[in-house]
Amino acid sequence: MSDTLVVNEVYLSLQGESTFAGLPCVFVRLTACNLRCSYCDTAYAFTEGKKWRLNDVLTRVRELAAPFSNPLAGGDVRRLPELTAAGDKSSPPVGSGKLPLVELTGGEPLLQEGVLPLMKQLCDDGFTVLIETSGAHDIAPIDPRVRRIMDLKCPSSGEVARNRWENLAHLKSTDEIKFVIGTVEDYEWAKQQIAAHRLNAICPLLMSWVHPLRPEQQDKSLKRVPAGQTPITRKDLVERIVADALPVRFQAQLHKIIWPPEQRGV
């Protein structure tokens, strides 16, 4: 198992998505991705990065997290409730509930084998650990204490054929499935998958509206939205979710509301 990772950036910010939105989080963004989704807003992570030893990544995460253990900042009083799989006594807790969270993202973090021991050590340290993954790679080897936020790629991504449907069997109630919705066709496709696979019985479901890319974010390697699809507005998406009584959580990307959408390190 590799003891190094190619890292794009490590920083402390606010969790902008998922059921943990709004909480302080240390992000470890890894380099490289084998998908080229039409809406990707982190194309800079495809190639930019430096090699770090795992211990150096752990040290940096601990440094960024250290102020949250200061008694003057609330100490253990600010702990979150411990999370376990609902109704499953055999399921291990997801972290100890302390802040900040730690998220592994990319790029695609599962392209680097060193991410597996890193996540294990972070869990051993008592962090609540999240991983954002495209859904195109096997999630089974991930430490069961990690909360997996897994995409199901919709048609407008240009990568719908890359979904690894076998992953559904490995998901737990502490995981989350995310649909990134940019077109009416995406919404209808996602609705069909929810019904066909009874996804809402597995874990929380997220619907995230595609925030338009700024010109400087429009990497030439990204796939084009397939012809004939109809863009959907944020308002239209929300109204369709409500009208269809869809069992999903609409999410806005908080970091793009707080800071400029193209700003890094937030």
mmCIF file of C-alpha atoms in Angstrom:
data_model
loop_
_atom_site.group_PDB
_atom_site.id
_atom_site.type_symbol
_atom_site.label_atom_id
_atom_site.label_comp_id
_atom_site.label_asym_id
_atom_site.label_seq_id
_atom_site.Cartn_x
_atom_site.Cartn_y
_atom_site.Cartn_z
ATOM 1 C CA MET A 1 0.000 0.000 0.000
ATOM 2 C CA SER A 2 1.411 3.399 -0.983
ATOM 3 C CA ASP A 3 2.556 5.728 1.806
ATOM 4 C CA THR A 4 2.289 8.816 -0.398
ATOM 5 C CA LEU A 5 -0.492 10.793 -2.062
ATOM 6 C CA VAL A 6 -0.519 13.444 -4.760
ATOM 7 C CA VAL A 7 -2.348 16.307 -3.072
ATOM 8 C CA ASN A 8 -3.845 19.376 -4.698
ATOM 9 C CA GLU A 9 -4.717 21.296 -1.518
ATOM 10 C CA VAL A 10 -5.507 20.901 2.180
ATOM 11 C CA TYR A 11 -7.563 23.607 3.860
ATOM 12 C CA LEU A 12 -10.104 24.405 6.568
ATOM 13 C CA SER A 13 -13.459 25.768 5.483
ATOM 14 C CA LEU A 14 -17.190 25.168 5.753
ATOM 15 C CA GLN A 15 -18.822 21.987 4.496
ATOM 16 C CA GLY A 16 -20.880 23.299 1.598
ATOM 17 C CA GLU A 17 -22.872 20.187 0.711
ATOM 18 C CA SER A 18 -24.331 16.923 2.051
ATOM 19 C CA THR A 19 -26.322 16.439 5.245
ATOM 20 C CA PHE A 20 -23.333 17.979 7.062
ATOM 21 C CA ALA A 21 -23.652 21.319 5.222
ATOM 22 C CA GLY A 22 -22.689 24.318 7.301
ATOM 23 C CA LEU A 23 -20.223 22.588 9.625
ATOM 24 C CA PRO A 24 -16.475 23.308 9.829
ATOM 25 C CA CYS A 25 -14.507 20.848 7.722
ATOM 26 C CA VAL A 26 -10.913 20.129 6.759
ATOM 27 C CA PHE A 27 -10.736 19.289 3.063
ATOM 28 C CA VAL A 28 -8.030 17.108 1.564
ATOM 29 C CA ARG A 29 -8.294 17.526 -2.202
ATOM 30 C CA LEU A 30 -6.382 14.873 -4.116
ATOM 31 C CA THR A 31 -5.053 15.170 -7.653
ATOM 32 C CA ALA A 32 -6.346 13.312 -10.736
ATOM 33 C CA CYS A 33 -9.699 12.198 -12.087
ATOM 34 C CA ASN A 34 -10.556 9.814 -14.897
ATOM 35 C CA LEU A 35 -13.932 11.430 -15.613
ATOM 36 C CA ARG A 36 -14.579 14.723 -17.396
ATOM 37 C CA CYS A 37 -18.082 15.738 -16.328
ATOM 38 C CA SER A 38 -19.485 18.664 -18.277
ATOM 39 C CA TYR A 39 -20.051 20.744 -15.143
ATOM 40 C CA CYS A 40 -16.798 19.979 -13.280
ATOM 41 C CA ASP A 41 -15.694 23.021 -11.262
ATOM 42 C CA THR A 42 -12.391 21.576 -10.011
ATOM 43 C CA ALA A 43 -10.648 20.785 -13.297
ATOM 44 C CA TYR A 44 -7.490 22.313 -11.814
ATOM 45 C CA ALA A 45 -7.237 19.161 -9.685
ATOM 46 C CA PHE A 46 -6.910 16.942 -12.778
ATOM 47 C CA THR A 47 -3.156 17.568 -12.904
ATOM 48 C CA GLU A 48 -2.083 20.136 -10.289
ATOM 49 C CA GLY A 49 -0.594 18.689 -7.121
ATOM 50 C CA LYS A 50 2.466 17.656 -5.146
ATOM 51 C CA LYS A 51 3.466 14.366 -3.554
ATOM 52 C CA TRP A 52 2.897 14.231 0.207
ATOM 53 C CA ARG A 53 3.733 11.479 2.655
ATOM 54 C CA LEU A 54 0.662 10.185 4.501
ATOM 55 C CA ASN A 55 2.110 11.290 7.827
ATOM 56 C CA ASP A 56 2.500 14.836 6.492
ATOM 57 C CA VAL A 57 -1.156 14.903 5.411
ATOM 58 C CA LEU A 58 -2.224 13.639 8.838
ATOM 59 C CA THR A 59 -0.034 16.244 10.553
ATOM 60 C CA ARG A 60 -1.572 19.053 8.513
ATOM 61 C CA VAL A 61 -5.128 17.881 9.201
ATOM 62 C CA ARG A 62 -4.385 17.690 12.913
ATOM 63 C CA GLU A 63 -2.876 21.193 12.855
ATOM 64 C CA LEU A 64 -5.970 22.654 11.193
ATOM 65 C CA ALA A 65 -8.248 20.786 13.594
ATOM 66 C CA ALA A 66 -6.323 21.686 16.746
ATOM 67 C CA PRO A 67 -8.189 24.941 17.607
ATOM 68 C CA PHE A 68 -11.448 22.993 17.879
ATOM 69 C CA SER A 69 -10.110 21.020 20.849
ATOM 70 C CA ASN A 70 -9.288 24.214 22.749
ATOM 71 C CA PRO A 71 -11.488 24.372 25.894
ATOM 72 C CA LEU A 72 -11.995 28.103 25.275
ATOM 73 C CA ALA A 73 -13.604 27.174 21.929
ATOM 74 C CA GLY A 74 -16.046 24.845 23.617
ATOM 75 C CA GLY A 75 -14.046 21.622 23.664
ATOM 76 C CA ASP A 76 -16.179 18.505 23.921
ATOM 77 C CA VAL A 77 -19.272 20.610 24.552
ATOM 78 C CA ARG A 78 -19.387 21.197 20.792
ATOM 79 C CA ARG A 79 -19.375 17.526 19.861
ATOM 80 C CA LEU A 80 -21.977 16.238 17.456
ATOM 81 C CA PRO A 81 -24.223 13.263 18.238
ATOM 82 C CA GLU A 82 -22.546 9.981 17.436
ATOM 83 C CA LEU A 83 -23.780 8.603 14.114
ATOM 84 C CA THR A 84 -24.593 4.958 13.550
ATOM 85 C CA ALA A 85 -26.504 3.139 10.860
ATOM 86 C CA ALA A 86 -30.179 3.339 11.737
ATOM 87 C CA GLY A 87 -31.460 0.080 13.143
ATOM 88 C CA ASP A 88 -28.138 -1.693 12.582
ATOM 89 C CA LYS A 89 -26.410 -2.408 15.881
ATOM 90 C CA SER A 90 -23.526 -4.092 14.072
ATOM 91 C CA SER A 91 -22.662 -0.940 12.143
ATOM 92 C CA PRO A 92 -19.682 0.943 13.595
ATOM 93 C CA PRO A 93 -20.046 4.600 14.535
ATOM 94 C CA VAL A 94 -19.125 7.191 11.929
ATOM 95 C CA GLY A 95 -16.403 9.064 13.767
ATOM 96 C CA SER A 96 -16.722 10.404 17.282
ATOM 97 C CA GLY A 97 -18.773 13.421 16.275
ATOM 98 C CA LYS A 98 -16.050 15.949 17.044
ATOM 99 C CA LEU A 99 -15.439 18.989 14.862
ATOM 100 C CA PRO A 100 -14.085 19.727 12.370
ATOM 101 C CA LEU A 101 -15.200 17.100 9.885
ATOM 102 C CA VAL A 102 -12.592 15.784 7.456
ATOM 103 C CA GLU A 103 -13.479 15.250 3.796
ATOM 104 C CA LEU A 104 -11.445 13.499 1.105
ATOM 105 C CA THR A 105 -12.302 14.904 -2.299
ATOM 106 C CA GLY A 106 -10.746 15.564 -5.681
ATOM 107 C CA GLY A 107 -10.450 14.942 -8.441
ATOM 108 C CA GLU A 108 -11.325 11.382 -7.615
ATOM 109 C CA PRO A 109 -9.751 10.286 -4.314
ATOM 110 C CA LEU A 110 -10.211 6.554 -4.963
ATOM 111 C CA LEU A 111 -7.709 6.672 -7.834
ATOM 112 C CA GLN A 112 -4.922 6.729 -5.232
ATOM 113 C CA GLU A 113 -4.550 3.619 -3.079
ATOM 114 C CA GLY A 114 -2.955 5.637 -0.284
ATOM 115 C CA VAL A 115 -6.311 7.220 0.475
ATOM 116 C CA LEU A 116 -7.489 3.988 2.139
ATOM 117 C CA PRO A 117 -4.925 3.954 4.985
ATOM 118 C CA LEU A 118 -5.297 7.723 5.317
ATOM 119 C CA MET A 119 -9.033 7.402 5.929
ATOM 120 C CA LYS A 120 -8.476 4.567 8.395
ATOM 121 C CA GLN A 121 -6.025 6.630 10.414
ATOM 122 C CA LEU A 122 -8.309 9.656 10.413
ATOM 123 C CA CYS A 123 -11.136 7.466 11.736
ATOM 124 C CA ASP A 124 -8.777 6.047 14.364
ATOM 125 C CA ASP A 125 -8.030 9.641 15.374
ATOM 126 C CA GLY A 126 -11.747 10.108 16.076
ATOM 127 C CA PHE A 127 -12.650 12.318 13.128
ATOM 128 C CA THR A 128 -15.939 12.058 11.282
ATOM 129 C CA VAL A 129 -14.585 11.311 7.814
ATOM 130 C CA LEU A 130 -16.422 11.923 4.539
ATOM 131 C CA ILE A 131 -15.377 10.962 1.036
ATOM 132 C CA GLU A 132 -16.775 12.496 -2.154
ATOM 133 C CA THR A 133 -16.533 9.947 -4.952
ATOM 134 C CA SER A 134 -17.804 9.826 -8.519
ATOM 135 C CA GLY A 135 -19.452 6.417 -8.229
ATOM 136 C CA ALA A 136 -17.237 5.052 -10.996
ATOM 137 C CA HIS A 137 -14.935 3.150 -8.610
ATOM 138 C CA ASP A 138 -15.380 0.314 -6.133
ATOM 139 C CA ILE A 139 -16.357 1.725 -2.737
ATOM 140 C CA ALA A 140 -16.216 -1.627 -0.923
ATOM 141 C CA PRO A 141 -12.590 -1.280 0.339
ATOM 142 C CA ILE A 142 -13.350 1.992 2.162
ATOM 143 C CA ASP A 143 -13.228 1.798 5.969
ATOM 144 C CA PRO A 144 -16.836 1.211 7.126
ATOM 145 C CA ARG A 145 -16.572 4.148 9.532
ATOM 146 C CA VAL A 146 -16.252 6.565 6.605
ATOM 147 C CA ARG A 147 -19.370 8.279 5.312
ATOM 148 C CA ARG A 148 -19.421 7.810 1.540
ATOM 149 C CA ILE A 149 -21.044 10.549 -0.532
ATOM 150 C CA MET A 150 -21.389 8.872 -3.915
ATOM 151 C CA ASP A 151 -22.521 10.404 -7.178
ATOM 152 C CA LEU A 152 -24.812 8.758 -9.639
ATOM 153 C CA LYS A 153 -23.834 10.545 -12.830
ATOM 154 C CA CYS A 154 -26.818 11.950 -14.740
ATOM 155 C CA PRO A 155 -27.062 12.281 -18.537
ATOM 156 C CA SER A 156 -25.895 15.895 -18.835
ATOM 157 C CA SER A 157 -22.593 14.998 -17.184
ATOM 158 C CA GLY A 158 -21.563 13.100 -20.313
ATOM 159 C CA GLU A 159 -20.408 10.287 -18.006
ATOM 160 C CA VAL A 160 -23.634 8.414 -17.236
ATOM 161 C CA ALA A 161 -22.159 5.227 -18.719
ATOM 162 C CA ARG A 162 -19.456 5.230 -16.030
ATOM 163 C CA ASN A 163 -21.804 4.602 -13.096
ATOM 164 C CA ARG A 164 -20.725 1.493 -11.184
ATOM 165 C CA TRP A 165 -24.114 0.084 -10.235
ATOM 166 C CA GLU A 166 -22.526 -2.667 -8.143
ATOM 167 C CA ASN A 167 -21.748 0.025 -5.568
ATOM 168 C CA LEU A 168 -25.395 0.257 -4.562
ATOM 169 C CA ALA A 169 -25.096 -3.079 -2.761
ATOM 170 C CA HIS A 170 -22.311 -1.667 -0.562
ATOM 171 C CA LEU A 171 -24.091 1.500 0.557
ATOM 172 C CA LYS A 172 -25.251 1.878 4.175
ATOM 173 C CA SER A 173 -27.734 4.207 5.787
ATOM 174 C CA THR A 174 -24.816 6.410 6.877
ATOM 175 C CA ASP A 175 -23.840 7.015 3.238
ATOM 176 C CA GLU A 176 -25.406 9.469 0.784
ATOM 177 C CA ILE A 177 -26.199 9.412 -2.942
ATOM 178 C CA LYS A 178 -25.850 12.647 -4.886
ATOM 179 C CA PHE A 179 -27.448 13.546 -8.211
ATOM 180 C CA VAL A 180 -26.032 16.632 -9.912
ATOM 181 C CA ILE A 181 -28.899 18.089 -11.934
ATOM 182 C CA GLY A 182 -28.331 20.427 -14.868
ATOM 183 C CA THR A 183 -31.193 19.556 -17.214
ATOM 184 C CA VAL A 184 -34.786 18.394 -17.196
ATOM 185 C CA GLU A 185 -33.518 15.080 -18.574
ATOM 186 C CA ASP A 186 -31.212 14.719 -15.552
ATOM 187 C CA TYR A 187 -34.147 15.194 -13.202
ATOM 188 C CA GLU A 188 -36.334 12.657 -14.977
ATOM 189 C CA TRP A 189 -33.471 10.157 -15.118
ATOM 190 C CA ALA A 190 -32.738 10.577 -11.407
ATOM 191 C CA LYS A 191 -36.416 10.151 -10.556
ATOM 192 C CA GLN A 192 -36.459 6.894 -12.520
ATOM 193 C CA GLN A 193 -33.376 5.548 -10.715
ATOM 194 C CA ILE A 194 -34.813 6.401 -7.296
ATOM 195 C CA ALA A 195 -37.954 4.406 -8.087
ATOM 196 C CA ALA A 196 -36.256 1.514 -9.901
ATOM 197 C CA HIS A 197 -33.646 0.884 -7.188
ATOM 198 C CA ARG A 198 -35.679 2.103 -4.171
ATOM 199 C CA LEU A 199 -32.737 4.360 -3.362
ATOM 200 C CA ASN A 200 -34.525 6.260 -0.604
ATOM 201 C CA ALA A 201 -34.670 2.991 1.376
ATOM 202 C CA ILE A 202 -30.869 2.773 1.285
ATOM 203 C CA CYS A 203 -29.586 6.162 2.405
ATOM 204 C CA PRO A 204 -30.215 9.928 2.170
ATOM 205 C CA LEU A 205 -30.519 11.296 -1.376
ATOM 206 C CA LEU A 206 -29.152 14.660 -2.469
ATOM 207 C CA MET A 207 -30.032 16.763 -5.510
ATOM 208 C CA SER A 208 -27.527 19.446 -6.360
ATOM 209 C CA TRP A 209 -28.213 22.042 -9.039
ATOM 210 C CA VAL A 210 -25.438 22.639 -11.582
ATOM 211 C CA HIS A 211 -23.966 26.044 -10.864
ATOM 212 C CA PRO A 212 -22.909 27.576 -14.207
ATOM 213 C CA LEU A 213 -19.151 27.561 -14.765
ATOM 214 C CA ARG A 214 -17.245 30.814 -15.087
ATOM 215 C CA PRO A 215 -15.172 31.134 -18.295
ATOM 216 C CA GLU A 216 -11.937 30.418 -16.415
ATOM 217 C CA GLN A 217 -13.435 27.161 -15.111
ATOM 218 C CA GLN A 218 -14.447 25.801 -18.524
ATOM 219 C CA ASP A 219 -11.611 23.351 -19.066
ATOM 220 C CA LYS A 220 -11.324 22.183 -22.680
ATOM 221 C CA SER A 221 -11.158 18.525 -21.633
ATOM 222 C CA LEU A 222 -14.685 18.510 -20.145
ATOM 223 C CA LYS A 223 -17.442 16.581 -21.911
ATOM 224 C CA ARG A 224 -20.180 18.556 -23.627
ATOM 225 C CA VAL A 225 -23.785 18.314 -22.485
ATOM 226 C CA PRO A 226 -25.437 15.898 -24.969
ATOM 227 C CA ALA A 227 -27.477 17.601 -27.666
ATOM 228 C CA GLY A 228 -31.212 18.012 -27.179
ATOM 229 C CA GLN A 229 -31.224 18.424 -23.394
ATOM 230 C CA THR A 230 -33.155 21.240 -21.733
ATOM 231 C CA PRO A 231 -31.403 23.301 -19.034
ATOM 232 C CA ILE A 232 -33.217 23.484 -15.714
ATOM 233 C CA THR A 233 -33.210 26.464 -13.370
ATOM 234 C CA ARG A 234 -32.664 26.174 -9.648
ATOM 235 C CA LYS A 235 -36.246 27.310 -9.029
ATOM 236 C CA ASP A 236 -37.669 24.800 -11.523
ATOM 237 C CA LEU A 237 -35.704 21.984 -9.927
ATOM 238 C CA VAL A 238 -37.017 22.799 -6.449
ATOM 239 C CA GLU A 239 -40.590 23.130 -7.683
ATOM 240 C CA ARG A 240 -40.408 19.754 -9.449
ATOM 241 C CA ILE A 241 -39.036 18.071 -6.316
ATOM 242 C CA VAL A 242 -41.917 19.455 -4.254
ATOM 243 C CA ALA A 243 -44.594 18.728 -6.863
ATOM 244 C CA ASP A 244 -43.393 15.128 -7.272
ATOM 245 C CA ALA A 245 -43.022 14.636 -3.498
ATOM 246 C CA LEU A 246 -39.555 13.284 -4.213
ATOM 247 C CA PRO A 247 -37.745 11.934 -1.102
ATOM 248 C CA VAL A 248 -34.584 13.959 -1.657
ATOM 249 C CA ARG A 249 -32.716 16.838 -0.044
ATOM 250 C CA PHE A 250 -32.162 19.801 -2.372
ATOM 251 C CA GLN A 251 -28.760 21.310 -1.739
ATOM 252 C CA ALA A 252 -27.199 24.578 -2.749
ATOM 253 C CA GLN A 253 -23.394 24.705 -2.683
ATOM 254 C CA LEU A 254 -22.940 27.034 0.293
ATOM 255 C CA HIS A 255 -19.319 27.817 -0.514
ATOM 256 C CA LYS A 256 -20.412 29.266 -3.882
ATOM 257 C CA ILE A 257 -22.917 31.514 -2.144
ATOM 258 C CA ILE A 258 -20.476 32.745 0.485
ATOM 259 C CA TRP A 259 -17.403 33.160 -1.726
ATOM 260 C CA PRO A 260 -16.939 33.761 -5.476
ATOM 261 C CA PRO A 261 -17.846 30.510 -7.286
ATOM 262 C CA GLU A 262 -14.362 30.122 -8.771
ATOM 263 C CA GLN A 263 -12.436 30.748 -5.527
ATOM 264 C CA ARG A 264 -10.176 27.906 -4.415
ATOM 265 C CA GLY A 265 -9.424 26.806 -0.880
ATOM 266 C CA VAL A 266 -12.942 27.364 0.404
#
